């Protein structure tokens, strides 16, 4: 069938869905593993099994410590569930076989609003249609805004058109059944959350949004603009003049990055890893297309140039964009980690997660550490235990914090504040948001509520999520890799990664949360560069004492002994 014939099809026969699995040799130090070539050859001979990709081993010779299992080549194959179960039943301990699960980014989009407790739907209710029109504070229509309505069933949502209008249909007997409306603009405006909205049928129900600049506590736009989280962590005009991240290599494994954004034009390196069949040209270009906005938002926090816009932590770092979303699975993450090893990346940001684990991903994360790649992972947004891969011991798991006063009260940012319980509410308005995952794996916390950063098209948006927290730590790690005297002379190995993590942890300050939610606390630039300075002499490198002391004293004067003091800044 030709492409033109296929494009004209109006029907398709329903067939059994196919599933993806990962196969690799089990190098556990006790068994004689099968070669990856033998595994691949075996799979190719089985009817109904299709090999999608082969991920070759890293070009660098990375040795595991002691008898620890090592990561090797991976075969990605597609098959029916029946074939998969038959293979699993006959496979031996010489082979690792696991499901190739899809990953998701960890920026909060739709709030988890359950409505009134005890509500029960006995029978399907009639469908009620209503119109919402989203306008800016000057009355201009706001297109591309997501509008979500919550009732007694599943939430419904739609996107506003060029006139700022969207029509929603909700299962209810009347509009009284709509328990909440959430409006999230694409850029440049604050979101709005309205509980128990008074809606009227057959008219446009107006929701008016404020521009980001209308809320003075945000300090937006500024020239340069520095977000509340970056200011809390000590990024000010003085530290910006001292530290730029020049010399560090940073990778962002995410949804791509719009490098036409005015503060991201210096980003020139990237690959689209979502499709192994892409040619070099597709890989080299598609990373610049960010349909989810997520990677562009993370990039602004890490490396925004500050030229007539946002300033990130490390604008002069060499940034590599590795596109994983949409649709990225464990195999794409492995390819991204392999790229980081081969290209001697210092720090990689992974604002992603999955409810399922992967032994192969864990092995490749450890291989990255052995190669000197520091991996920062967002903890997750389910409000439960830390998700994979943030729960892997060799990564730096980051939870989110918010701070009261940094967002308008009618936004859902306000709704993320927890009840006043010990360990969840800290000093000076700092809190552990309801969505942030928690557990003993949390090493540090960072700002993740109402974080304003870049989005495609040149605009800015305020987002929540541990996805927004992790880039703050990645950006600070980039400064450590580029400028910290205790790191400069260390070889690229696991000890270097562990030292970088320890410098951050030693430089962290408690914000009054328990360790399950906040880890060691939030690091600040000044205290981080002071951490470990007393041991620098062991490597023969002289620290820039004036720079360190000056940065610490400056930050202490602004924030006091507690980095949250006198906030919001």
Coordinates of C-alpha atoms in Angstrom, one line a residue:
X1 CA 0.0 0.0 0.0
X2 CA 1.4 3.4 -1.0
X3 CA 1.6 6.4 1.3
X4 CA -1.2 8.1 -0.6
X5 CA -3.4 5.0 -0.2
X6 CA -2.6 4.8 3.5
X7 CA -3.5 8.5 4.0
X8 CA -6.9 8.0 2.5
X9 CA -7.8 5.1 4.9
X10 CA -10.9 5.7 7.0
X11 CA -10.9 2.4 8.8
X12 CA -8.3 0.2 10.4
X13 CA -8.6 -3.4 11.6
X14 CA -8.1 -3.7 15.4
X15 CA -5.1 -5.9 16.2
X16 CA -3.3 -6.9 19.3
X17 CA -1.1 -4.2 20.9
X18 CA 2.6 -4.7 20.9
X19 CA 4.9 -4.2 23.9
X20 CA 8.5 -3.1 24.2
X21 CA 11.1 -4.9 26.3
X22 CA 14.8 -4.4 27.0
X23 CA 17.3 -7.2 26.9
X24 CA 20.9 -7.2 28.1
X25 CA 23.5 -9.6 29.4
X26 CA 23.6 -10.0 33.2
X27 CA 27.1 -9.1 34.3
X28 CA 26.6 -9.8 38.0
X29 CA 30.1 -11.2 38.6
X30 CA 28.9 -14.8 39.2
X31 CA 27.4 -16.0 35.9
X32 CA 28.9 -16.3 32.5
X33 CA 26.8 -13.9 30.6
X34 CA 25.5 -14.4 27.1
X35 CA 26.8 -12.0 24.5
X36 CA 24.5 -9.2 23.4
X37 CA 25.0 -10.4 19.8
X38 CA 23.7 -13.9 20.9
X39 CA 20.7 -12.4 22.6
X40 CA 19.9 -10.3 19.5
X41 CA 20.4 -13.2 17.1
X42 CA 18.0 -15.3 19.2
X43 CA 15.3 -12.6 19.3
X44 CA 15.6 -12.2 15.5
X45 CA 14.7 -15.9 15.0
X46 CA 11.4 -15.7 16.9
X47 CA 8.3 -15.0 14.9
X48 CA 6.5 -11.9 16.0
X49 CA 9.5 -10.3 17.6
X50 CA 10.9 -7.1 16.1
X51 CA 14.2 -5.6 17.1
X52 CA 13.8 -1.8 17.3
X53 CA 17.2 -0.7 18.4
X54 CA 20.5 -1.8 19.8
X55 CA 22.2 0.5 22.3
X56 CA 25.9 0.0 22.1
X57 CA 28.2 0.3 25.0
X58 CA 29.8 3.6 25.9
X59 CA 32.9 4.5 24.0
X60 CA 34.7 5.1 27.3
X61 CA 36.2 2.3 29.4
X62 CA 34.3 2.7 32.7
X63 CA 35.0 0.1 35.4
X64 CA 32.6 -0.7 38.2
X65 CA 33.9 -0.8 41.7
X66 CA 34.6 -4.3 43.1
X67 CA 32.1 -7.0 42.1
X68 CA 29.3 -4.5 41.4
X69 CA 27.4 -5.4 38.2
X70 CA 28.2 -3.2 35.2
X71 CA 26.1 -1.8 32.4
X72 CA 26.5 -3.0 28.9
X73 CA 24.8 -3.1 25.5
X74 CA 21.0 -3.2 25.4
X75 CA 18.6 -4.6 22.8
X76 CA 15.2 -3.0 22.4
X77 CA 12.5 -5.4 21.0
X78 CA 8.8 -5.2 20.3
X79 CA 6.5 -8.2 20.6
X80 CA 3.0 -9.4 21.8
X81 CA 2.3 -10.0 25.5
X82 CA 2.1 -13.7 24.9
X83 CA 5.5 -13.8 23.3
X84 CA 7.0 -11.7 26.1
X85 CA 5.6 -14.1 28.8
X86 CA 6.9 -17.1 26.9
X87 CA 10.4 -15.5 26.7
X88 CA 10.3 -14.5 30.3
X89 CA 9.4 -18.1 31.3
X90 CA 12.3 -19.6 29.3
X91 CA 15.0 -16.9 30.0
X92 CA 17.8 -17.6 32.4
X93 CA 19.7 -15.6 35.0
X94 CA 22.2 -14.8 32.3
X95 CA 19.8 -12.3 30.7
X96 CA 18.1 -9.2 32.0
X97 CA 14.7 -8.8 30.5
X98 CA 12.4 -6.0 31.5
X99 CA 9.5 -3.8 30.3
X100 CA 10.5 -0.6 28.5
X101 CA 8.2 1.7 30.4
X102 CA 7.3 5.2 29.3
X103 CA 8.7 8.1 31.3
X104 CA 6.9 11.3 32.2
X105 CA 8.1 14.8 33.0
X106 CA 7.6 16.1 36.5
X107 CA 6.2 19.5 36.0
X108 CA 2.8 19.8 37.6
X109 CA 0.1 20.7 35.1
X110 CA -3.4 19.7 36.3
X111 CA -4.0 20.0 40.0
X112 CA -5.3 17.0 41.9
X113 CA -8.7 18.4 43.0
X114 CA -11.0 15.8 44.3
X115 CA -14.0 18.0 45.1
X116 CA -16.2 17.4 48.1
X117 CA -15.6 14.2 50.1
X118 CA -18.3 11.6 50.0
X119 CA -19.7 12.5 46.7
X120 CA -21.2 9.6 44.8
X121 CA -22.5 9.4 41.3
X122 CA -25.3 6.8 41.2
X123 CA -26.2 7.1 37.5
X124 CA -24.8 9.1 34.6
X125 CA -26.0 12.6 34.8
X126 CA -26.9 14.8 31.8
X127 CA -24.2 16.6 29.9
X128 CA -24.0 20.3 30.6
X129 CA -22.1 22.5 28.2
X130 CA -20.7 25.9 29.2
X131 CA -18.4 28.5 27.8
X132 CA -15.3 30.1 29.4
X133 CA -13.6 33.1 28.0
X134 CA -10.1 33.9 29.3
X135 CA -9.0 37.5 29.2
X136 CA -5.9 39.4 30.3
X137 CA -6.0 42.3 32.8
X138 CA -6.4 44.7 29.9
X139 CA -9.3 42.8 28.4
X140 CA -7.3 41.1 25.6
X141 CA -8.2 37.5 24.8
X142 CA -5.7 34.9 25.9
X143 CA -5.3 32.0 23.4
X144 CA -3.7 28.6 24.2
X145 CA -4.8 28.7 27.9
X146 CA -5.7 25.3 29.3
X147 CA -9.1 25.3 31.1
X148 CA -10.0 22.4 33.4
X149 CA -13.4 21.9 35.1
X150 CA -13.8 19.6 38.1
X151 CA -17.0 17.9 39.0
X152 CA -18.2 14.6 40.5
X153 CA -16.7 12.6 37.7
X154 CA -13.4 12.9 35.8
X155 CA -12.2 16.4 35.1
X156 CA -12.7 17.8 31.6
X157 CA -10.4 20.2 29.8
X158 CA -9.9 22.2 26.7
X159 CA -7.7 24.9 25.2
X160 CA -8.9 28.5 24.4
X161 CA -9.0 29.6 20.8
X162 CA -7.7 32.9 19.3
X163 CA -10.7 34.7 21.0
X164 CA -9.7 33.3 24.4
X165 CA -12.8 31.0 24.4
X166 CA -13.4 27.3 25.1
X167 CA -16.6 25.3 25.4
X168 CA -16.5 22.4 27.9
X169 CA -19.0 19.6 28.5
X170 CA -19.3 18.2 32.0
X171 CA -21.4 15.3 33.4
X172 CA -23.8 17.1 35.8
X173 CA -27.4 17.9 36.2
X174 CA -26.6 21.6 36.5
X175 CA -23.6 23.9 36.5
X176 CA -23.7 23.7 40.3
X177 CA -22.0 20.4 39.8
X178 CA -18.8 22.2 38.7
X179 CA -16.7 22.2 41.9
X180 CA -13.7 24.1 40.5
X181 CA -12.2 25.8 37.5
X182 CA -8.5 25.9 36.8
X183 CA -7.0 28.1 34.1
X184 CA -3.4 27.7 33.1
X185 CA -2.1 30.2 30.5
X186 CA 0.6 29.2 28.1
X187 CA 2.8 32.2 29.0
X188 CA 3.1 35.7 30.5
X189 CA 0.1 35.5 32.9
X190 CA -0.6 34.0 36.3
X191 CA -2.8 31.0 36.4
X192 CA -6.1 31.1 38.3
X193 CA -7.9 28.6 40.5
X194 CA -11.6 29.2 41.3
X195 CA -13.3 26.9 43.8
X196 CA -17.1 26.6 43.6
X197 CA -17.4 28.9 40.6
X198 CA -20.7 30.6 39.9
X199 CA -21.2 29.7 36.2
X200 CA -24.0 30.8 33.9
X201 CA -25.2 28.7 30.9
X202 CA -25.5 30.2 27.4
X203 CA -23.1 33.1 28.0
X204 CA -19.3 33.5 28.0
X205 CA -18.1 33.1 31.6
X206 CA -15.2 35.5 31.9
X207 CA -12.0 34.5 33.8
X208 CA -9.6 37.4 34.0
X209 CA -5.8 36.8 34.5
X210 CA -3.1 39.1 35.8
X211 CA 0.1 39.5 33.9
X212 CA 3.2 38.1 35.7
X213 CA 4.5 41.7 36.1
X214 CA 1.4 42.8 37.9
X215 CA 2.5 40.9 41.0
X216 CA 5.3 43.0 42.5
X217 CA 6.7 40.3 44.7
X218 CA 7.7 38.3 41.7
X219 CA 10.2 40.9 40.6
X220 CA 9.3 40.1 37.1
X221 CA 10.4 41.1 34.5
X222 CA 13.6 42.7 35.8
X223 CA 16.8 43.2 33.8
X224 CA 18.0 40.7 34.4
X225 CA 15.1 38.8 35.9
X226 CA 16.2 36.5 38.9
X227 CA 13.5 34.2 40.2
X228 CA 12.6 33.9 43.9
X229 CA 14.3 30.5 44.1
X230 CA 17.6 31.6 42.6
X231 CA 17.6 34.6 44.9
X232 CA 16.9 32.4 47.9
X233 CA 19.9 30.3 46.8
X234 CA 22.2 33.4 46.6
X235 CA 22.1 34.3 42.9
X236 CA 22.5 38.1 43.0
X237 CA 24.4 40.7 41.0
X238 CA 27.6 40.1 42.9
X239 CA 27.6 36.3 42.5
X240 CA 26.6 36.7 38.9
X241 CA 29.7 38.7 38.2
X242 CA 31.9 36.0 40.0
X243 CA 30.4 32.8 38.7
X244 CA 29.1 32.0 35.2
X245 CA 29.6 28.2 34.8
X246 CA 32.2 28.7 32.1
X247 CA 34.1 25.4 31.6
X248 CA 31.3 23.1 32.8
X249 CA 29.3 20.8 30.6
X250 CA 25.6 20.4 31.4
X251 CA 23.1 18.1 29.7
X252 CA 19.3 18.5 30.0
X253 CA 17.4 15.2 29.3
X254 CA 13.9 16.5 28.6
X255 CA 11.5 17.6 25.9
X256 CA 13.9 19.7 23.9
X257 CA 14.6 23.4 24.0
X258 CA 13.5 26.4 22.0
X259 CA 16.8 28.1 21.5
X260 CA 15.2 31.0 19.7
X261 CA 14.1 32.3 23.1
X262 CA 16.1 35.5 23.7
X263 CA 17.8 34.1 26.8
X264 CA 18.6 30.7 25.3
X265 CA 20.2 31.6 22.0
X266 CA 23.6 30.5 23.3
X267 CA 22.5 26.9 23.4
X268 CA 23.7 25.3 20.2
X269 CA 24.2 21.6 20.9
X270 CA 21.5 18.9 21.1
X271 CA 20.1 15.6 19.8
X272 CA 16.6 14.2 19.4
X273 CA 16.8 10.7 21.0
X274 CA 13.1 9.9 20.8
X275 CA 13.3 7.9 17.6
X276 CA 16.3 5.6 16.8
X277 CA 15.4 5.7 13.1
X278 CA 16.0 9.5 12.8
X279 CA 18.9 10.4 10.6
X280 CA 21.6 12.7 11.7
X281 CA 19.8 15.8 10.3
X282 CA 16.6 14.9 12.2
X283 CA 18.5 14.3 15.4
X284 CA 20.4 17.6 15.0
X285 CA 17.3 19.8 14.4
X286 CA 14.4 18.3 16.3
X287 CA 15.8 19.0 19.7
X288 CA 14.9 22.7 19.1
X289 CA 11.2 21.8 18.9
X290 CA 9.7 21.7 22.4
X291 CA 6.0 20.9 22.2
X292 CA 5.7 20.4 25.9
X293 CA 7.6 23.6 27.0
X294 CA 9.1 21.6 29.8
X295 CA 12.7 21.4 28.7
X296 CA 12.7 25.1 27.8
X297 CA 11.5 26.0 31.3
X298 CA 14.2 23.9 32.9
X299 CA 16.8 25.4 30.6
X300 CA 16.0 28.9 31.7
X301 CA 16.6 28.1 35.4
X302 CA 19.9 26.4 34.6
X303 CA 21.4 28.6 31.9
X304 CA 19.3 31.7 31.1
X305 CA 21.7 34.3 29.7
X306 CA 20.1 37.3 31.6
X307 CA 20.3 39.4 28.4
X308 CA 17.1 41.4 28.5
X309 CA 15.5 38.6 30.4
X310 CA 16.0 35.7 32.8
X311 CA 19.4 34.9 34.3
X312 CA 20.0 31.3 35.2
X313 CA 22.8 29.9 37.4
X314 CA 25.3 29.0 34.6
X315 CA 24.8 31.0 31.4
X316 CA 28.3 30.3 30.1
X317 CA 28.2 26.5 30.7
X318 CA 28.3 24.3 27.6
X319 CA 24.7 23.0 27.4
X320 CA 23.6 19.9 25.6
X321 CA 19.9 19.3 25.0
X322 CA 18.9 15.7 24.8
X323 CA 15.3 15.3 23.7
X324 CA 13.4 12.5 25.4
X325 CA 9.8 13.7 25.5
X326 CA 7.2 13.2 24.3
X327 CA 7.0 9.4 24.3
X328 CA 10.5 8.7 25.8
X329 CA 11.0 5.4 27.5
X330 CA 13.7 3.7 29.5
X331 CA 15.8 3.0 26.4
X332 CA 15.8 6.7 25.5
X333 CA 17.1 7.6 29.0
X334 CA 19.8 5.0 28.6
X335 CA 20.8 6.5 25.2
X336 CA 20.9 9.9 26.9
X337 CA 23.2 8.6 29.7
X338 CA 25.5 7.0 27.2
X339 CA 25.7 10.3 25.4
X340 CA 26.6 12.0 28.7
X341 CA 29.4 9.5 29.3
X342 CA 30.8 9.7 25.8
X343 CA 30.7 13.5 25.8
X344 CA 32.2 14.0 29.3
X345 CA 29.2 15.8 30.7
X346 CA 29.7 17.2 34.2
X347 CA 26.1 17.4 35.3
X348 CA 22.9 16.1 33.8
X349 CA 19.4 17.2 34.8
X350 CA 16.6 14.6 34.7
X351 CA 13.3 16.1 35.6
X352 CA 11.5 12.9 34.8
X353 CA 10.2 9.8 36.6
X354 CA 8.2 6.6 36.4
X355 CA 6.2 4.4 38.8
X356 CA 8.1 1.4 37.6
X357 CA 11.8 0.7 38.1
X358 CA 14.5 -0.6 35.8
X359 CA 17.6 -2.6 36.6
X360 CA 19.2 -1.6 33.3
X361 CA 18.7 2.1 34.0
X362 CA 20.1 1.7 37.5
X363 CA 23.2 0.1 36.0
X364 CA 23.6 2.9 33.5
X365 CA 23.1 5.5 36.2
X366 CA 25.9 3.9 38.1
X367 CA 28.1 3.8 35.0
X368 CA 27.5 7.5 34.5
X369 CA 28.7 8.1 38.1
X370 CA 31.8 6.0 37.5
X371 CA 32.5 8.1 34.5
X372 CA 32.3 11.3 36.5
X373 CA 28.8 12.4 35.4
X374 CA 26.7 13.8 38.3
X375 CA 23.0 13.0 37.8
X376 CA 20.3 15.2 39.4
X377 CA 16.8 13.7 39.4
X378 CA 13.5 15.2 40.4
X379 CA 11.8 13.2 43.3
X380 CA 8.3 13.0 41.7
X381 CA 5.0 14.8 42.0
X382 CA 2.6 12.1 43.3
X383 CA 2.8 13.3 46.9
X384 CA 3.9 9.8 47.9
X385 CA 7.2 7.9 48.1
X386 CA 10.2 9.0 45.9
X387 CA 9.8 7.7 42.4
X388 CA 12.2 6.0 40.0
X389 CA 14.9 6.9 39.1
X390 CA 15.3 9.4 41.9
X391 CA 15.3 6.6 44.5
X392 CA 18.5 5.2 43.0
X393 CA 21.3 5.8 45.6
X394 CA 23.9 7.1 43.2
X395 CA 21.8 10.1 42.0
X396 CA 21.0 13.3 43.7
X397 CA 17.3 13.3 44.5
X398 CA 15.6 16.7 44.8
X399 CA 12.3 17.5 46.4
X400 CA 10.4 20.8 46.0
X401 CA 9.7 23.6 48.4
X402 CA 7.5 26.7 48.1
X403 CA 7.5 30.0 49.9
X404 CA 4.4 31.9 50.9
X405 CA 4.2 35.4 49.4
X406 CA 5.8 34.6 46.0
X407 CA 2.5 34.1 44.2
X408 CA -1.0 35.5 44.1
X409 CA -3.6 34.0 46.5
X410 CA -6.1 33.0 43.8
X411 CA -3.7 30.7 42.0
X412 CA -3.3 26.9 42.4
X413 CA 0.2 27.7 43.7
X414 CA -1.6 28.7 46.9
X415 CA -3.5 25.4 47.0
X416 CA -0.2 23.4 47.1
X417 CA 0.5 24.6 50.7
X418 CA 0.0 21.7 53.2
X419 CA -1.8 21.7 56.4
X420 CA 0.2 23.1 59.4
X421 CA 1.8 19.8 60.4
X422 CA 5.3 19.3 62.0
X423 CA 7.9 18.8 59.3
X424 CA 5.9 20.2 56.4
X425 CA 5.9 23.9 57.3
X426 CA 9.3 25.6 58.0
X427 CA 10.6 29.0 58.7
X428 CA 9.7 32.2 57.0
X429 CA 6.9 30.8 54.9
X430 CA 8.8 27.9 53.5
X431 CA 6.7 24.8 53.0
X432 CA 6.8 21.3 51.5
X433 CA 4.1 21.4 48.7
X434 CA 1.4 18.7 48.7
X435 CA 2.6 17.3 45.4
X436 CA 6.3 16.7 46.2
X437 CA 7.4 13.1 46.8
X438 CA 9.2 12.4 50.0
X439 CA 11.3 9.7 51.7
X440 CA 14.8 8.9 53.0
X441 CA 16.2 9.1 49.5
X442 CA 15.7 12.9 49.4
X443 CA 19.1 14.6 49.6
X444 CA 18.2 18.2 49.0
X445 CA 15.2 20.5 48.5
X446 CA 14.9 23.4 46.1
X447 CA 12.3 25.9 44.9
X448 CA 9.5 24.2 43.0
X449 CA 6.4 26.3 43.4
X450 CA 5.5 29.3 41.2
X451 CA 8.9 29.1 39.4
X452 CA 8.9 31.6 36.6
X453 CA 11.1 30.6 33.7
X454 CA 11.3 30.6 29.9
X455 CA 8.8 28.8 27.6
X456 CA 8.8 28.4 23.8
X457 CA 8.0 31.5 21.8
X458 CA 9.9 34.0 23.9
X459 CA 7.6 34.1 26.9
X460 CA 7.6 33.1 30.5
X461 CA 5.4 31.0 32.7
X462 CA 5.1 30.1 36.4
X463 CA 5.2 26.4 36.9
X464 CA 5.1 24.0 39.9
X465 CA 6.8 20.6 40.3
X466 CA 9.9 18.8 41.4
X467 CA 10.9 19.3 37.7
X468 CA 11.3 23.0 38.6
X469 CA 13.3 22.2 41.7
X470 CA 15.9 19.9 40.1
X471 CA 17.2 22.5 37.7
X472 CA 18.1 24.8 40.6
X473 CA 20.4 22.1 41.9
X474 CA 21.7 21.3 38.5
X475 CA 22.6 24.9 37.9
X476 CA 24.4 25.2 41.2
X477 CA 26.3 22.0 40.5
X478 CA 27.4 23.5 37.2
X479 CA 29.0 26.3 39.1
X480 CA 30.7 23.9 41.4
X481 CA 32.1 21.9 38.4
X482 CA 33.4 25.1 36.8
X483 CA 34.6 27.1 39.8
X484 CA 34.9 25.1 43.1
X485 CA 38.6 24.8 44.0
X486 CA 38.1 21.3 45.6
X487 CA 36.7 19.9 42.3
X488 CA 39.0 21.5 39.7
X489 CA 41.8 19.0 39.8
X490 CA 39.9 15.8 40.5
X491 CA 39.8 13.1 37.8
X492 CA 36.5 12.2 36.2
X493 CA 35.3 9.3 38.3
X494 CA 32.8 8.3 41.0
X495 CA 34.8 10.1 43.7
X496 CA 34.5 13.4 41.9
X497 CA 30.7 13.0 41.6
X498 CA 30.5 12.0 45.3
X499 CA 32.6 15.0 46.2
X500 CA 30.4 17.4 44.2
X501 CA 27.3 16.0 45.9
X502 CA 28.9 16.3 49.4
X503 CA 29.9 19.9 48.7
X504 CA 26.3 20.7 48.1
X505 CA 25.0 18.8 51.1
X506 CA 27.6 20.3 53.4
X507 CA 26.6 23.7 52.1
X508 CA 22.9 23.2 52.7
X509 CA 20.9 25.1 55.3
X510 CA 17.9 23.7 57.1
X511 CA 14.6 25.4 56.2
X512 CA 12.7 23.8 59.1
X513 CA 11.3 20.8 57.2
X514 CA 11.9 17.2 58.2
X515 CA 14.5 15.2 56.3
X516 CA 11.9 13.1 54.6
X517 CA 10.6 16.2 52.8
X518 CA 13.7 18.5 52.7
X519 CA 16.7 16.3 52.9
X520 CA 19.7 18.2 54.2
X521 CA 18.0 21.5 53.3
X522 CA 18.6 24.0 50.5
X523 CA 22.1 25.0 49.4
X524 CA 23.2 28.6 48.8
X525 CA 26.0 29.6 46.5
X526 CA 28.1 31.3 49.3
X527 CA 27.9 28.5 51.8
X528 CA 28.3 25.8 49.1
X529 CA 31.6 27.4 47.9
X530 CA 32.8 27.5 51.5
X531 CA 31.9 23.9 52.1
X532 CA 35.0 21.7 51.8
X533 CA 37.4 24.7 51.4
X534 CA 39.4 23.5 54.4
X535 CA 40.3 20.3 52.6
X536 CA 41.3 21.9 49.3
X537 CA 44.9 22.0 50.3
X538 CA 45.0 18.2 50.0
X539 CA 44.7 18.5 46.3
X540 CA 47.3 21.3 46.0
X541 CA 44.8 23.8 44.7
X542 CA 44.5 27.2 46.4
X543 CA 41.0 28.4 47.0
X544 CA 39.9 31.9 46.1
X545 CA 39.4 32.8 49.8
X546 CA 38.3 36.4 49.0
X547 CA 35.7 35.2 46.6
X548 CA 34.4 32.5 49.0
X549 CA 34.3 34.7 52.1
X550 CA 32.9 37.7 50.2
X551 CA 30.1 35.6 48.8
X552 CA 29.2 34.0 52.1
X553 CA 29.2 37.3 54.0
X554 CA 27.1 39.0 51.3
X555 CA 24.6 36.2 51.5
X556 CA 24.5 36.2 55.3
X557 CA 23.8 39.9 55.4
X558 CA 20.8 39.4 53.0
X559 CA 19.4 36.2 54.4
X560 CA 20.8 35.8 57.9
X561 CA 22.0 32.5 59.2
X562 CA 18.9 30.8 57.9
X563 CA 18.7 31.2 54.1
X564 CA 15.0 31.7 54.3
X565 CA 15.3 34.6 56.6
X566 CA 13.8 38.0 55.5
X567 CA 12.0 36.2 52.7
X568 CA 10.4 36.8 50.3
X569 CA 13.4 38.6 48.7

